[in-house]
Coordinates of C-alpha atoms in Angstrom, one line a residue:
M1 CA -15.1 19.3 25.5
P2 CA -14.5 16.8 22.8
T3 CA -13.7 13.3 24.1
T4 CA -12.2 12.0 20.8
T5 CA -8.8 12.7 19.5
P6 CA -8.8 15.3 16.7
P7 CA -7.0 14.6 13.5
H8 CA -3.2 15.2 13.6
S9 CA -3.6 17.7 10.8
E10 CA -6.3 20.2 10.0
A11 CA -7.2 21.9 6.8
E12 CA -6.1 25.5 6.4
L13 CA -7.9 28.0 4.3
D14 CA -6.9 31.3 2.7
L15 CA -9.8 33.7 3.2
T16 CA -10.4 37.3 2.2
L17 CA -10.8 40.0 4.8
A18 CA -14.0 41.5 3.5
R19 CA -14.4 44.0 6.3
K20 CA -12.5 45.3 9.2
E21 CA -14.4 47.6 11.6
Q22 CA -13.9 49.3 14.9
L23 CA -16.4 47.9 17.4
A24 CA -15.2 49.5 20.6
D25 CA -12.2 51.2 22.1
G26 CA -9.3 48.9 21.1
V27 CA -11.5 46.2 19.5
V28 CA -11.8 45.4 15.8
R29 CA -14.0 42.9 14.1
L30 CA -12.8 40.9 11.1
T31 CA -15.3 39.5 8.6
L32 CA -13.7 36.7 6.5
V33 CA -15.2 35.2 3.4
H34 CA -14.1 32.6 0.9
P35 CA -12.4 34.2 -2.1
Q36 CA -14.6 32.1 -4.5
G37 CA -17.7 32.5 -2.4
E38 CA -17.8 28.9 -1.2
P39 CA -19.4 27.9 2.1
L40 CA -17.1 28.1 5.1
P41 CA -16.6 25.3 7.7
A42 CA -19.5 24.7 10.0
W43 CA -19.2 25.7 13.7
R44 CA -21.3 26.0 16.8
P45 CA -21.2 28.5 19.7
G46 CA -18.0 28.4 21.7
A47 CA -15.8 27.6 18.7
H48 CA -12.6 29.4 17.8
I49 CA -10.2 29.5 14.8
D50 CA -6.5 30.0 14.5
L51 CA -5.3 33.0 12.6
L52 CA -1.9 32.1 11.0
L53 CA -0.5 35.6 10.9
G54 CA 3.1 34.8 10.0
P55 CA 6.0 32.4 10.9
G56 CA 5.6 31.6 14.6
L57 CA 2.7 34.0 14.9
V58 CA -0.5 31.9 15.3
R59 CA -3.3 33.1 17.5
Q60 CA -6.7 31.8 18.5
Y61 CA -9.8 33.9 18.4
S62 CA -13.4 33.0 19.3
L63 CA -16.0 33.1 16.5
C64 CA -18.6 35.7 17.3
G65 CA -20.9 35.7 14.2
D66 CA -23.9 33.6 13.3
P67 CA -23.2 29.8 13.1
D68 CA -26.1 29.4 10.7
D69 CA -24.5 31.7 8.1
P70 CA -21.8 29.7 6.2
S71 CA -20.8 32.6 4.0
V72 CA -18.7 34.4 6.7
L73 CA -16.5 33.9 9.7
Q74 CA -16.2 36.7 12.2
V75 CA -13.8 37.3 15.1
A76 CA -13.3 40.4 17.3
V77 CA -9.7 41.2 18.4
L78 CA -8.7 43.3 21.4
R79 CA -5.4 45.2 21.0
E80 CA -3.1 44.2 23.8
P81 CA 0.0 46.4 23.8
D82 CA 1.6 44.1 26.4
G83 CA 0.8 41.0 24.5
R84 CA 3.0 38.8 22.3
G85 CA 2.4 40.7 19.1
G86 CA -0.6 38.9 17.6
S87 CA -3.3 41.4 18.3
E88 CA -1.1 44.3 17.3
H89 CA -0.4 42.6 14.0
V90 CA -4.2 42.2 13.4
H91 CA -4.8 45.9 14.2
D92 CA -1.9 47.3 12.3
N93 CA -1.2 45.0 9.4
L94 CA -4.4 43.3 8.2
A95 CA -6.3 45.3 5.6
E96 CA -9.6 44.9 3.9
G97 CA -9.2 42.9 0.7
G98 CA -6.1 41.1 2.0
T99 CA -5.7 37.4 2.6
V100 CA -5.8 35.8 6.0
R101 CA -5.0 32.1 6.5
I102 CA -7.1 30.3 9.1
R103 CA -7.1 26.8 10.7
G104 CA -10.2 25.2 12.4
P105 CA -12.8 25.8 13.7
R106 CA -12.5 23.7 16.8
N107 CA -14.6 23.8 20.0
H108 CA -13.5 23.2 23.6
F109 CA -16.2 25.5 25.0
P110 CA -19.5 24.0 23.7
L111 CA -22.9 25.1 24.9
V112 CA -24.6 22.1 26.6
D113 CA -28.4 21.7 26.8
A114 CA -29.8 23.2 30.0
E115 CA -33.0 24.7 31.5
R116 CA -31.2 27.9 32.4
Y117 CA -28.0 29.7 31.7
L118 CA -26.0 32.3 33.5
F119 CA -23.5 34.0 31.2
V120 CA -20.7 36.0 32.8
A121 CA -18.4 37.9 30.4
G122 CA -15.5 40.3 31.1
G123 CA -14.1 42.5 28.3
I124 CA -13.3 40.7 25.1
G125 CA -14.5 37.5 26.8
I126 CA -17.9 38.5 25.3
T127 CA -16.9 37.1 21.9
P128 CA -17.7 33.4 22.5
I129 CA -20.7 34.3 24.7
L130 CA -22.4 36.3 22.0
P131 CA -23.4 33.3 19.8
M132 CA -24.3 31.4 23.0
V133 CA -26.8 34.0 24.0
A134 CA -28.4 33.9 20.5
E135 CA -28.5 30.0 20.7
A136 CA -30.0 30.1 24.2
A137 CA -32.7 32.5 23.0
R138 CA -33.4 30.3 19.9
R139 CA -33.8 27.3 22.2
G140 CA -36.3 29.2 24.4
A141 CA -34.2 28.7 27.4
D142 CA -34.2 30.9 30.5
W143 CA -30.9 32.9 30.5
R144 CA -29.3 36.0 31.7
L145 CA -26.0 37.8 30.9
V146 CA -23.9 39.9 33.2
Y147 CA -21.2 41.7 31.1
G148 CA -18.4 43.7 32.7
G149 CA -15.7 45.9 31.2
R150 CA -13.4 48.8 32.1
T151 CA -15.6 51.4 30.5
R152 CA -18.8 51.3 28.4
A153 CA -16.9 52.5 25.4
S154 CA -14.6 49.5 25.6
M155 CA -17.4 46.9 25.7
A156 CA -17.9 45.4 22.2
F157 CA -21.5 44.5 21.3
A158 CA -22.8 46.1 24.5
D159 CA -25.4 48.4 22.8
R160 CA -26.6 45.5 20.6
L161 CA -27.0 43.1 23.5
A162 CA -28.8 45.6 25.8
G163 CA -31.0 46.7 22.9
D164 CA -32.0 43.2 21.8
H165 CA -32.5 41.8 25.3
P166 CA -33.0 44.6 27.8
D167 CA -34.6 42.4 30.4
R168 CA -31.9 39.7 30.3
V169 CA -28.6 41.6 29.9
R170 CA -26.9 43.7 32.6
L171 CA -24.0 45.9 31.6
C172 CA -21.5 46.7 34.3
P173 CA -18.8 49.2 33.2
Q174 CA -16.3 49.2 36.0
D175 CA -16.0 53.0 36.1
E176 CA -19.8 53.3 36.6
T177 CA -20.7 50.3 38.7
G178 CA -17.5 48.9 40.2
L179 CA -16.5 45.2 40.0
L180 CA -19.1 42.6 39.3
D181 CA -20.9 41.5 42.4
L182 CA -20.1 37.8 42.0
D183 CA -21.3 36.9 45.5
A184 CA -24.8 38.0 44.6
L185 CA -24.6 36.2 41.2
L186 CA -23.1 33.0 42.4
G187 CA -23.4 32.8 46.1
S188 CA -26.2 30.2 46.1
P189 CA -26.1 27.3 43.6
R190 CA -29.2 27.1 41.4
E191 CA -30.5 23.7 40.2
G192 CA -30.5 23.3 36.5
T193 CA -28.4 26.4 35.8
E194 CA -25.2 26.1 33.7
V195 CA -22.7 28.9 34.2
Y196 CA -20.6 30.1 31.3
C197 CA -17.7 32.5 31.9
C198 CA -15.0 34.0 29.7
G199 CA -12.7 36.9 30.3
P200 CA -9.5 37.9 32.1
A201 CA -7.9 35.4 34.5
P202 CA -8.8 37.3 37.7
L203 CA -12.4 37.1 36.8
L204 CA -12.3 33.4 35.9
D205 CA -10.4 32.6 39.1
A206 CA -13.0 34.5 41.2
V207 CA -15.9 32.8 39.4
E208 CA -14.3 29.4 39.9
R209 CA -13.9 30.0 43.7
R210 CA -17.5 31.0 44.0
C211 CA -18.8 28.1 42.0
A212 CA -16.9 25.5 44.1
G213 CA -20.1 24.6 45.9
W214 CA -22.2 24.3 42.7
P215 CA -22.8 20.8 41.3
P216 CA -19.8 19.4 39.4
G217 CA -19.7 20.3 35.8
T218 CA -22.0 23.3 36.2
L219 CA -19.3 25.9 35.5
H220 CA -17.8 26.2 32.0
V221 CA -14.9 28.6 31.4
E222 CA -12.6 29.5 28.6
R223 CA -9.2 31.0 29.3
F224 CA -7.1 33.2 27.0
A225 CA -4.0 32.7 29.1
P226 CA -2.8 29.5 30.9
R227 CA -3.9 28.8 34.4
E228 CA -1.3 29.7 37.0
D229 CA -1.4 26.4 38.8
P230 CA 1.8 25.4 40.5
A231 CA 3.4 22.3 39.0
P232 CA 2.4 19.2 41.0
D233 CA 5.1 17.6 43.2
G234 CA 7.4 14.9 41.8
T235 CA 7.0 15.9 38.1
G236 CA 10.6 16.7 37.3
E237 CA 11.4 13.1 36.2
S238 CA 11.9 11.5 32.8
F239 CA 9.2 9.2 31.5
E240 CA 8.5 7.2 28.4
V241 CA 5.8 7.6 25.7
E242 CA 4.9 4.8 23.4
L243 CA 3.3 5.5 20.1
A244 CA 0.5 2.9 19.6
G245 CA 0.6 3.1 15.8
S246 CA 4.3 2.1 15.4
G247 CA 5.3 0.8 18.8
T248 CA 8.0 3.5 19.0
I249 CA 9.2 4.4 22.5
L250 CA 10.5 7.8 23.2
T251 CA 12.0 9.3 26.4
V252 CA 10.7 12.7 27.6
P253 CA 13.4 14.3 29.8
P254 CA 12.5 16.7 32.7
D255 CA 13.3 19.8 30.7
R256 CA 11.4 18.9 27.5
S257 CA 7.7 18.7 26.7
V258 CA 6.1 15.6 25.1
L259 CA 5.3 17.8 22.1
E260 CA 9.0 18.8 21.7
V261 CA 10.1 15.2 21.9
L262 CA 7.5 14.1 19.3
E263 CA 8.5 16.9 16.9
E264 CA 12.2 16.0 17.2
A265 CA 11.3 12.4 16.4
G266 CA 9.4 13.5 13.3
V267 CA 5.9 12.6 14.6
P268 CA 3.2 14.8 13.1
V269 CA 1.3 16.5 15.8
L270 CA -0.6 19.7 15.2
S271 CA 0.1 22.4 17.7
S272 CA -0.4 26.1 18.2
C273 CA -0.4 27.9 21.5
R274 CA 2.1 25.6 23.3
E275 CA 0.7 26.7 26.7
G276 CA -2.3 24.5 27.1
T277 CA -5.1 26.9 26.2
C278 CA -6.0 26.3 22.6
G279 CA -6.6 22.6 22.5
T280 CA -4.9 22.0 19.1
C281 CA -2.5 19.3 20.3
E282 CA -5.2 17.2 22.0
T283 CA -4.0 13.6 21.9
G284 CA -5.6 10.3 22.9
V285 CA -4.2 8.4 25.8
L286 CA -4.6 4.6 25.6
D287 CA -2.6 3.6 28.7
G288 CA -0.8 5.3 31.6
V289 CA -1.8 8.2 33.8
P290 CA -1.4 11.7 32.4
E291 CA -0.4 14.6 34.6
H292 CA -2.6 17.4 33.3
R293 CA -1.2 20.9 33.2
D294 CA -3.6 22.4 30.7
S295 CA -6.2 25.1 31.2
L296 CA -9.0 23.3 29.3
L297 CA -10.1 20.0 30.8
T298 CA -12.6 19.8 33.6
E299 CA -11.9 17.8 36.7
E300 CA -14.1 15.0 35.4
E301 CA -12.2 15.0 32.1
R302 CA -8.9 15.0 33.9
A303 CA -10.0 12.0 36.0
A304 CA -11.0 10.1 32.9
G305 CA -7.4 10.3 31.7
D306 CA -8.2 9.4 28.0
V307 CA -6.8 12.6 26.5
M308 CA -4.0 15.0 27.2
F309 CA -2.5 18.2 25.7
V310 CA 1.0 17.2 24.9
C311 CA 2.4 20.8 24.8
V312 CA 2.3 21.1 28.6
S313 CA 1.0 18.0 30.3
R314 CA 3.3 15.2 31.5
C315 CA 3.1 11.7 33.0
A316 CA 2.2 10.6 36.5
S317 CA 3.1 7.0 35.7
K318 CA 6.3 5.4 34.2
R319 CA 4.9 5.3 30.6
L320 CA 2.1 6.7 28.5
V321 CA 0.7 5.0 25.4
L322 CA -0.5 7.6 23.0
D323 CA -2.9 7.2 20.1
L324 CA -0.3 8.3 17.6

């Protein structure tokens, strides 16, 4: 997780959709290239980009290609009929040869150095894990991947992973093997092992419970939807935010987010998901105590209190001084 405040604006690129291919049931992969063949932004495993699909339709997708190939960016998108329309737009409206606007990459799920890795993926959660597996193999680390999905046909990259690493990858289609045996995987903490997990919320919640006894910071997760934590007590009050750059003081009422108040005051803050999952609106905190409601920061990062995500998080003190 970055510990420095990102820029308040990021470059956007119009890329060409060079290829759109079906990877698995309900999953398509998009291969994006620069229209003039120029190198694309650098990224590392765990990074994602925004797809700007239309007014008010911005979605984040993990990069699943090769970080060492600057000629393409690749994402895989699961069609979610009960979603908010982004995945259906990708599946139904994007066509090869068309233009796709992107923003990023940014990375809130980086692969740390470790002796050993245990990767746990559920469904489309395999996308950020795929380049991590390749990087772990490149580093010569000891690693294994347990990959679950509804059916074998729905599991993107399954054949490739099992074929390339038959001794390190275990495929667990639910209709064949049942739910992942997380007790066997995570029941006993293992020294020097970092655990990376991405997938649906029930899987992440279950993995977090079983990793509660592991060393702090061992578990790394990425969520596609906000964590369903209850709001802390005593947070329905107004508070002030001071903008360090100008000295401006704004009041955030109980029914408005910090981001909304900043936008109303004309303060440029980049945002996207507005639910604390994408990390776009990360803002430095110079003074005061943030009340974190995001689904990104670790407990250690929350305790540090030097950054917050202004789309959802609030204030546990009377005033916050923001690096804006």
